[in-house]
Amino acid sequence: MAASERLVEHFKTGLSAPICLTWELTYACNLACVHCLSSSGRRDPRELDTDEAKRVIDELQAMQVFYVNVGGGEPTVRPDFFELLDYAVGHDVGVKFSTNGVRIDRAVAHRIAAMDYVDVQVSIDGVDAASNDHVRGAGSFATARRAMDNLAEAGFAGFKISVVMTRHNVDQLDALKALADDYRAQLRITRLRPSGRGADTWDELHPTQEQQRQIYFWLLDRPDVLTGDSFFHLSALGAPLPGLNLCGAGRVVCLIDPVGDVYACPFVLHDRFKAGNVREAGGFTRVWRESALFTELREPASAGACSSCGMYDACQGGCMAAKFFTGLPLDGPDPECVFGHGERALAGVGAEERPSPGPGHSRGPVFVELTRRHE
């Protein structure tokens, strides 16, 4: 067995600390993207306060978590965002935060560029306003481009441009890569999941079978494009894509939401996959290491309906969240299985059988006034 295969087998049983931890700091957001995983918009009054958030950071430092992916909502609208950012970096926890760019004016860009162990990921979903704003809202492309301009002007080379792939932007991959190259940034593409508001738009937006193959072969030729293991289900087409190529939920991946609930991964915000809360005795450490849910997920998985497929070892059955929210069994095929097994299985699933992602926080988005003081 190759070293990489041994590493994957080790990861399947879980680690003492996550290597990919996502932390949503707030549900507040100035946008209402149609595929938002957390259905964000308005702040939840139960969100962790500054001191509680710092206690979580203390735990992450003690667990030797090297970095955390910070998101939301829009994390930069929290009044204490930079206080928490400084605290994390000062306690040996690097931060990669995702933003729609609404707060990244010139002053903020220069402040971030001067910090160590901080990375920025600006979200767009199209190469122009026409394609992006259809998904993310009017004016969002201009906001993101202004943030990118400010980061570039501040000398922040290597920031990330993150794109959720839909059937409307697959043909823009070359142009999106060129855009990232122009900024000396790095392109990161991710898979559309039927979670949050995405549950209502997935049928309309997810790439077609032909486009899935287009994405796969495009990625094979561009190993410098990041994916966050979003497309490991495509590895059944042949050569594996770079990455772990497995579902890391509860094994090496998890999410802390704004109110402190811990979920198996960022794409399964549902009670079925809630492992505990950081406010409980033992905090995040106990949830990660002892929760019944994560213990269950670390047990050897059955191939189930995919056991007769010769490519199961390559795709590992696909994404747990994609299966769950489309009403497919967890040991069934991925809904976007490259051999069409998922599509055939979905034909037998009624709309009433799809789990509800819950009400979320979509009502009354928090609109943030754009300041031009530093422009």
Short mmCIF file of C-alpha atoms in Angstrom, two decimals:
data_model
loop_
_atom_site.label_atom_id
_atom_site.label_comp_id
_atom_site.label_asym_id
_atom_site.label_seq_id
_atom_site.Cartn_x
_atom_site.Cartn_y
_atom_site.Cartn_z
CA MET A 1 0.00 0.00 0.00
CA ALA A 2 1.39 3.40 -0.98
CA ALA A 3 2.11 6.01 1.68
CA SER A 4 -0.76 8.20 0.47
CA GLU A 5 -3.18 5.28 0.72
CA ARG A 6 -1.99 4.49 4.25
CA LEU A 7 -2.54 8.14 5.19
CA VAL A 8 -6.09 8.07 3.84
CA GLU A 9 -6.83 4.87 5.77
CA HIS A 10 -5.53 6.54 8.93
CA PHE A 11 -7.70 9.61 8.35
CA LYS A 12 -10.80 7.44 8.03
CA THR A 13 -10.60 6.55 11.73
CA GLY A 14 -10.36 10.18 12.80
CA LEU A 15 -7.63 12.36 14.27
CA SER A 16 -7.19 13.96 17.69
CA ALA A 17 -7.93 17.33 16.09
CA PRO A 18 -9.54 18.34 12.78
CA ILE A 19 -7.24 19.35 9.94
CA CYS A 20 -10.01 21.27 8.18
CA LEU A 21 -12.18 23.18 10.63
CA THR A 22 -14.76 25.67 9.37
CA TRP A 23 -16.11 28.24 11.81
CA GLU A 24 -19.06 30.41 10.84
CA LEU A 25 -18.79 33.49 13.03
CA THR A 26 -22.20 34.99 12.25
CA TYR A 27 -25.36 34.46 10.23
CA ALA A 28 -25.48 38.17 9.43
CA CYS A 29 -24.89 38.90 5.76
CA ASN A 30 -25.47 41.73 3.32
CA LEU A 31 -26.23 39.22 0.56
CA ALA A 32 -28.74 36.41 0.08
CA CYS A 33 -26.97 34.04 -2.31
CA VAL A 34 -29.34 31.49 -3.77
CA HIS A 35 -27.04 28.57 -2.84
CA CYS A 36 -26.02 29.73 0.66
CA LEU A 37 -25.27 26.64 2.75
CA SER A 38 -26.34 28.31 6.00
CA SER A 39 -29.29 30.31 4.63
CA SER A 40 -27.66 33.38 6.14
CA GLY A 41 -29.05 36.89 6.23
CA ARG A 42 -29.77 38.06 9.74
CA ARG A 43 -27.77 37.70 12.92
CA ASP A 44 -28.87 35.14 15.52
CA PRO A 45 -29.06 36.67 19.03
CA ARG A 46 -27.62 33.44 20.46
CA GLU A 47 -24.31 33.79 18.58
CA LEU A 48 -21.12 33.26 20.55
CA ASP A 49 -19.90 36.49 22.09
CA THR A 50 -16.31 37.70 21.99
CA ASP A 51 -15.19 35.96 25.18
CA GLU A 52 -16.84 32.68 24.17
CA ALA A 53 -15.18 32.83 20.77
CA LYS A 54 -11.80 33.44 22.41
CA ARG A 55 -12.29 30.39 24.62
CA VAL A 56 -12.85 28.31 21.50
CA ILE A 57 -9.61 29.69 20.04
CA ASP A 58 -7.82 28.73 23.28
CA GLU A 59 -9.09 25.18 22.79
CA LEU A 60 -7.95 25.10 19.18
CA GLN A 61 -4.48 26.23 20.25
CA ALA A 62 -4.32 23.51 22.90
CA MET A 63 -5.45 20.92 20.33
CA GLN A 64 -2.76 22.20 17.94
CA VAL A 65 -5.23 23.09 15.21
CA PHE A 66 -2.99 24.91 12.74
CA TYR A 67 -5.61 27.01 11.01
CA VAL A 68 -9.35 27.57 10.80
CA ASN A 69 -11.57 28.46 7.84
CA VAL A 70 -13.69 31.38 9.00
CA GLY A 71 -16.94 32.16 7.24
CA GLY A 72 -20.56 33.05 7.80
CA GLY A 73 -22.75 34.78 6.83
CA GLU A 74 -20.27 37.55 6.20
CA PRO A 75 -17.71 37.32 9.02
CA THR A 76 -16.29 40.81 8.55
CA VAL A 77 -19.56 42.46 9.64
CA ARG A 78 -19.00 41.26 13.21
CA PRO A 79 -17.79 44.30 15.17
CA ASP A 80 -15.17 42.13 16.90
CA PHE A 81 -13.94 40.44 13.71
CA PHE A 82 -10.45 41.93 13.80
CA GLU A 83 -10.19 41.44 17.54
CA LEU A 84 -10.84 37.73 17.04
CA LEU A 85 -8.52 37.61 14.03
CA ASP A 86 -5.68 39.15 16.05
CA TYR A 87 -6.41 36.86 18.98
CA ALA A 88 -6.33 33.73 16.83
CA VAL A 89 -3.05 34.61 15.12
CA GLY A 90 -1.56 35.60 18.49
CA HIS A 91 -2.49 32.15 19.79
CA ASP A 92 -0.89 30.17 16.95
CA VAL A 93 -4.14 29.54 15.05
CA GLY A 94 -3.89 30.71 11.45
CA VAL A 95 -7.02 32.06 9.77
CA LYS A 96 -8.35 31.76 6.25
CA PHE A 97 -11.52 33.78 6.00
CA SER A 98 -14.10 33.88 3.24
CA THR A 99 -15.73 37.17 2.33
CA ASN A 100 -17.93 38.74 -0.30
CA GLY A 101 -15.64 41.77 -0.04
CA VAL A 102 -18.10 44.21 1.49
CA ARG A 103 -15.66 45.38 4.22
CA ILE A 104 -12.40 45.07 2.29
CA ASP A 105 -11.63 48.72 1.64
CA ARG A 106 -8.07 49.96 1.13
CA ALA A 107 -7.31 50.39 4.81
CA VAL A 108 -8.56 46.91 5.67
CA ALA A 109 -6.67 45.39 2.75
CA HIS A 110 -3.40 46.94 3.93
CA ARG A 111 -4.07 45.80 7.49
CA ILE A 112 -4.62 42.21 6.35
CA ALA A 113 -1.61 42.26 4.03
CA ALA A 114 0.60 43.17 6.99
CA MET A 115 -0.54 40.18 9.06
CA ASP A 116 1.11 36.77 9.22
CA TYR A 117 -0.86 33.50 9.02
CA VAL A 118 -3.94 35.15 7.52
CA ASP A 119 -5.36 34.28 4.13
CA VAL A 120 -8.38 35.73 2.33
CA GLN A 121 -10.86 34.07 0.03
CA VAL A 122 -13.12 36.35 -2.03
CA SER A 123 -16.29 34.72 -3.35
CA ILE A 124 -17.69 35.23 -6.83
CA ASP A 125 -19.81 32.91 -8.96
CA GLY A 126 -19.20 34.25 -12.44
CA VAL A 127 -16.62 36.09 -14.48
CA ASP A 128 -18.87 39.12 -14.93
CA ALA A 129 -21.75 40.88 -13.22
CA ALA A 130 -24.38 39.27 -15.43
CA SER A 131 -23.49 35.72 -14.39
CA ASN A 132 -22.40 36.43 -10.82
CA ASP A 133 -25.19 38.73 -9.70
CA HIS A 134 -27.85 36.29 -10.85
CA VAL A 135 -26.67 34.01 -8.05
CA ARG A 136 -25.23 36.38 -5.46
CA GLY A 137 -27.33 39.53 -5.86
CA ALA A 138 -27.21 42.88 -7.64
CA GLY A 139 -23.95 44.76 -7.17
CA SER A 140 -22.12 41.83 -5.58
CA PHE A 141 -19.67 41.40 -8.45
CA ALA A 142 -18.61 45.04 -8.30
CA THR A 143 -18.15 44.72 -4.52
CA ALA A 144 -15.97 41.63 -4.90
CA ARG A 145 -13.86 43.20 -7.66
CA ARG A 146 -13.29 46.29 -5.55
CA ALA A 147 -12.06 44.07 -2.72
CA MET A 148 -9.73 42.22 -5.09
CA ASP A 149 -8.39 45.51 -6.42
CA ASN A 150 -7.71 46.68 -2.87
CA LEU A 151 -5.96 43.44 -1.90
CA ALA A 152 -3.81 43.55 -5.01
CA GLU A 153 -2.94 47.22 -4.45
CA ALA A 154 -1.94 46.34 -0.86
CA GLY A 155 0.48 43.72 -2.19
CA PHE A 156 -1.51 40.73 -0.94
CA ALA A 157 -0.39 38.19 -3.54
CA GLY A 158 -1.91 34.73 -3.48
CA PHE A 159 -5.32 35.51 -2.07
CA LYS A 160 -8.00 33.07 -3.20
CA ILE A 161 -10.90 33.60 -5.58
CA SER A 162 -13.58 31.07 -4.69
CA VAL A 163 -16.26 29.97 -7.15
CA VAL A 164 -19.19 27.58 -6.65
CA MET A 165 -19.62 25.68 -9.89
CA THR A 166 -23.06 25.81 -11.51
CA ARG A 167 -24.27 24.86 -14.97
CA HIS A 168 -24.08 28.56 -15.83
CA ASN A 169 -20.38 29.11 -15.13
CA VAL A 170 -18.67 25.85 -16.11
CA ASP A 171 -17.90 27.32 -19.52
CA GLN A 172 -16.21 30.25 -17.77
CA LEU A 173 -13.48 28.15 -16.13
CA ASP A 174 -10.72 29.41 -18.43
CA ALA A 175 -11.82 33.01 -17.96
CA LEU A 176 -12.03 32.58 -14.18
CA LYS A 177 -8.51 31.14 -14.12
CA ALA A 178 -7.30 34.08 -16.22
CA LEU A 179 -8.97 36.50 -13.80
CA ALA A 180 -7.17 34.88 -10.85
CA ASP A 181 -3.86 34.97 -12.73
CA ASP A 182 -4.33 38.67 -13.48
CA TYR A 183 -4.58 39.32 -9.74
CA ARG A 184 -1.72 36.92 -8.91
CA ALA A 185 -4.39 35.11 -6.93
CA GLN A 186 -5.27 31.42 -6.76
CA LEU A 187 -8.50 30.03 -8.15
CA ARG A 188 -10.53 27.73 -5.92
CA ILE A 189 -13.62 26.01 -7.29
CA THR A 190 -16.12 24.16 -5.13
CA ARG A 191 -19.07 21.91 -5.65
CA LEU A 192 -22.66 23.10 -5.38
CA ARG A 193 -24.40 21.20 -2.58
CA PRO A 194 -28.16 20.93 -2.04
CA SER A 195 -27.83 22.41 1.47
CA GLY A 196 -29.38 25.51 3.00
CA ARG A 197 -30.91 27.68 0.27
CA GLY A 198 -29.07 25.43 -2.16
CA ALA A 199 -31.70 22.77 -1.44
CA ASP A 200 -34.20 24.90 -3.35
CA THR A 201 -31.91 25.70 -6.29
CA TRP A 202 -29.78 22.58 -6.71
CA ASP A 203 -32.04 20.94 -9.29
CA GLU A 204 -31.84 24.04 -11.46
CA LEU A 205 -28.18 24.93 -10.92
CA HIS A 206 -26.07 21.81 -10.46
CA PRO A 207 -23.81 20.99 -13.45
CA THR A 208 -25.02 18.43 -15.97
CA GLN A 209 -23.34 15.05 -16.45
CA GLU A 210 -21.47 16.40 -19.46
CA GLN A 211 -20.33 19.41 -17.46
CA GLN A 212 -19.16 17.17 -14.60
CA ARG A 213 -16.80 15.49 -17.03
CA GLN A 214 -15.74 18.88 -18.35
CA ILE A 215 -14.81 19.96 -14.82
CA TYR A 216 -12.89 16.73 -14.19
CA PHE A 217 -10.69 16.89 -17.27
CA TRP A 218 -10.17 20.63 -16.80
CA LEU A 219 -8.93 20.04 -13.25
CA LEU A 220 -6.64 17.20 -14.30
CA ASP A 221 -4.79 19.65 -16.53
CA ARG A 222 -4.58 22.32 -13.80
CA PRO A 223 -3.32 20.82 -10.52
CA ASP A 224 -2.67 24.34 -9.20
CA VAL A 225 -6.41 25.03 -8.99
CA LEU A 226 -7.72 24.35 -5.48
CA THR A 227 -10.88 22.33 -4.87
CA GLY A 228 -10.99 21.49 -1.16
CA ASP A 229 -11.70 17.89 -2.20
CA SER A 230 -15.09 19.05 -3.48
CA PHE A 231 -15.01 16.84 -6.56
CA PHE A 232 -13.68 13.51 -5.29
CA HIS A 233 -16.79 11.85 -6.70
CA LEU A 234 -15.36 12.60 -10.16
CA SER A 235 -12.30 10.44 -9.53
CA ALA A 236 -14.38 7.48 -10.67
CA LEU A 237 -13.73 8.74 -14.20
CA GLY A 238 -10.12 7.61 -14.04
CA ALA A 239 -7.06 9.21 -12.49
CA PRO A 240 -7.74 10.61 -9.01
CA LEU A 241 -7.85 14.35 -8.56
CA PRO A 242 -5.34 15.89 -6.11
CA GLY A 243 -6.39 15.61 -2.47
CA LEU A 244 -7.61 13.02 0.01
CA ASN A 245 -10.47 11.90 -2.21
CA LEU A 246 -12.75 10.85 0.62
CA CYS A 247 -15.57 12.23 2.75
CA GLY A 248 -13.80 13.67 5.78
CA ALA A 249 -16.98 14.50 7.72
CA GLY A 250 -16.36 13.94 11.43
CA ARG A 251 -13.00 12.37 10.64
CA VAL A 252 -10.78 15.27 9.61
CA VAL A 253 -13.48 17.89 8.91
CA CYS A 254 -16.18 19.60 10.95
CA LEU A 255 -17.96 22.92 11.37
CA ILE A 256 -18.74 25.21 14.29
CA ASP A 257 -21.78 27.37 13.57
CA PRO A 258 -22.39 30.89 14.96
CA VAL A 259 -24.31 29.64 18.02
CA GLY A 260 -21.64 27.05 18.84
CA ASP A 261 -23.28 23.95 17.43
CA VAL A 262 -20.77 21.49 15.93
CA TYR A 263 -21.67 19.66 12.73
CA ALA A 264 -19.93 16.87 10.85
CA CYS A 265 -19.10 19.13 7.90
CA PRO A 266 -20.07 22.55 6.49
CA PHE A 267 -22.58 20.97 4.11
CA VAL A 268 -24.78 19.03 6.57
CA LEU A 269 -26.32 21.70 8.78
CA HIS A 270 -29.10 19.43 10.01
CA ASP A 271 -29.91 17.93 13.41
CA ARG A 272 -29.05 14.48 12.06
CA PHE A 273 -25.41 15.57 11.84
CA LYS A 274 -25.13 17.79 14.92
CA ALA A 275 -22.56 16.40 17.33
CA GLY A 276 -22.84 18.85 20.23
CA ASN A 277 -22.18 22.43 21.23
CA VAL A 278 -18.99 24.21 22.32
CA ARG A 279 -20.85 25.69 25.30
CA GLU A 280 -21.35 22.20 26.77
CA ALA A 281 -19.03 20.70 29.38
CA GLY A 282 -15.73 19.81 27.78
CA GLY A 283 -16.22 22.33 25.00
CA PHE A 284 -15.24 21.70 21.42
CA THR A 285 -12.50 19.26 22.42
CA ARG A 286 -14.95 16.84 23.98
CA VAL A 287 -17.36 17.11 21.04
CA TRP A 288 -14.62 16.32 18.53
CA ARG A 289 -13.06 13.46 20.47
CA GLU A 290 -16.02 11.85 22.23
CA SER A 291 -19.33 12.65 20.53
CA ALA A 292 -21.47 9.67 19.57
CA LEU A 293 -21.98 11.05 16.05
CA PHE A 294 -18.29 11.43 15.24
CA THR A 295 -17.56 8.00 16.74
CA GLU A 296 -20.21 6.58 14.40
CA LEU A 297 -18.81 8.36 11.35
CA ARG A 298 -15.32 7.02 12.08
CA GLU A 299 -16.49 3.42 11.88
CA PRO A 300 -15.76 1.53 8.63
CA ALA A 301 -18.37 2.49 6.04
CA SER A 302 -20.35 0.05 3.94
CA ALA A 303 -20.31 0.43 0.17
CA GLY A 304 -24.01 -0.37 0.21
CA ALA A 305 -25.67 0.04 -3.17
CA CYS A 306 -22.26 0.90 -4.68
CA SER A 307 -20.64 -2.40 -3.67
CA SER A 308 -21.02 -3.84 -7.17
CA CYS A 309 -19.35 -0.84 -8.81
CA GLY A 310 -15.70 -1.33 -9.63
CA MET A 311 -14.94 2.36 -9.04
CA TYR A 312 -16.15 2.58 -5.44
CA ASP A 313 -12.58 2.74 -4.10
CA ALA A 314 -11.97 5.75 -6.34
CA CYS A 315 -15.04 7.82 -5.43
CA GLN A 316 -15.84 6.35 -1.97
CA GLY A 317 -19.54 6.67 -2.74
CA GLY A 318 -19.40 10.44 -3.08
CA CYS A 319 -20.64 13.26 -0.86
CA MET A 320 -22.67 12.43 2.24
CA ALA A 321 -24.39 15.83 2.25
CA ALA A 322 -25.37 15.64 -1.42
CA LYS A 323 -26.96 12.25 -0.81
CA PHE A 324 -28.72 13.22 2.40
CA PHE A 325 -30.36 16.41 1.16
CA THR A 326 -31.54 14.83 -2.09
CA GLY A 327 -33.23 12.02 -0.15
CA LEU A 328 -30.77 9.27 -1.09
CA PRO A 329 -29.48 6.76 1.50
CA LEU A 330 -26.01 7.47 2.88
CA ASP A 331 -24.78 4.14 1.51
CA GLY A 332 -26.32 4.89 -1.88
CA PRO A 333 -24.76 6.54 -4.92
CA ASP A 334 -23.87 10.20 -5.09
CA PRO A 335 -26.67 12.11 -6.89
CA GLU A 336 -24.05 13.25 -9.40
CA CYS A 337 -22.47 9.81 -9.84
CA VAL A 338 -20.54 9.94 -13.11
CA PHE A 339 -22.12 6.66 -14.23
CA GLY A 340 -25.67 7.92 -13.75
CA HIS A 341 -26.49 5.65 -10.80
CA GLY A 342 -27.46 8.68 -8.72
CA GLU A 343 -29.79 10.09 -11.35
CA ARG A 344 -31.58 6.75 -11.61
CA ALA A 345 -31.89 6.54 -7.83
CA LEU A 346 -33.23 10.09 -7.64
CA ALA A 347 -36.01 9.19 -10.06
CA GLY A 348 -37.58 7.17 -7.26
CA VAL A 349 -37.33 9.90 -4.60
CA GLY A 350 -40.34 12.16 -4.05
CA ALA A 351 -39.98 15.81 -3.03
CA GLU A 352 -41.53 14.98 0.36
CA GLU A 353 -38.69 12.52 1.03
CA ARG A 354 -36.00 15.18 0.87
CA PRO A 355 -35.01 16.37 4.37
CA SER A 356 -35.75 20.02 5.06
CA PRO A 357 -32.65 22.13 5.68
CA GLY A 358 -34.67 24.17 8.17
CA PRO A 359 -35.80 27.81 8.16
CA GLY A 360 -32.31 29.26 8.40
CA HIS A 361 -31.76 32.99 8.82
CA SER A 362 -32.86 34.20 5.41
CA ARG A 363 -35.53 36.66 6.45
CA GLY A 364 -34.47 40.30 6.60
CA PRO A 365 -30.88 40.33 5.31
CA VAL A 366 -28.54 42.67 7.16
CA PHE A 367 -27.60 45.33 4.64
CA VAL A 368 -24.20 46.89 5.26
CA GLU A 369 -23.53 50.45 4.19
CA LEU A 370 -20.46 50.59 1.99
CA THR A 371 -17.94 53.13 3.20
CA ARG A 372 -15.83 55.02 0.65
CA ARG A 373 -13.81 56.85 3.27
CA HIS A 374 -10.60 55.03 2.32
CA GLU A 375 -11.20 54.80 -1.43
#
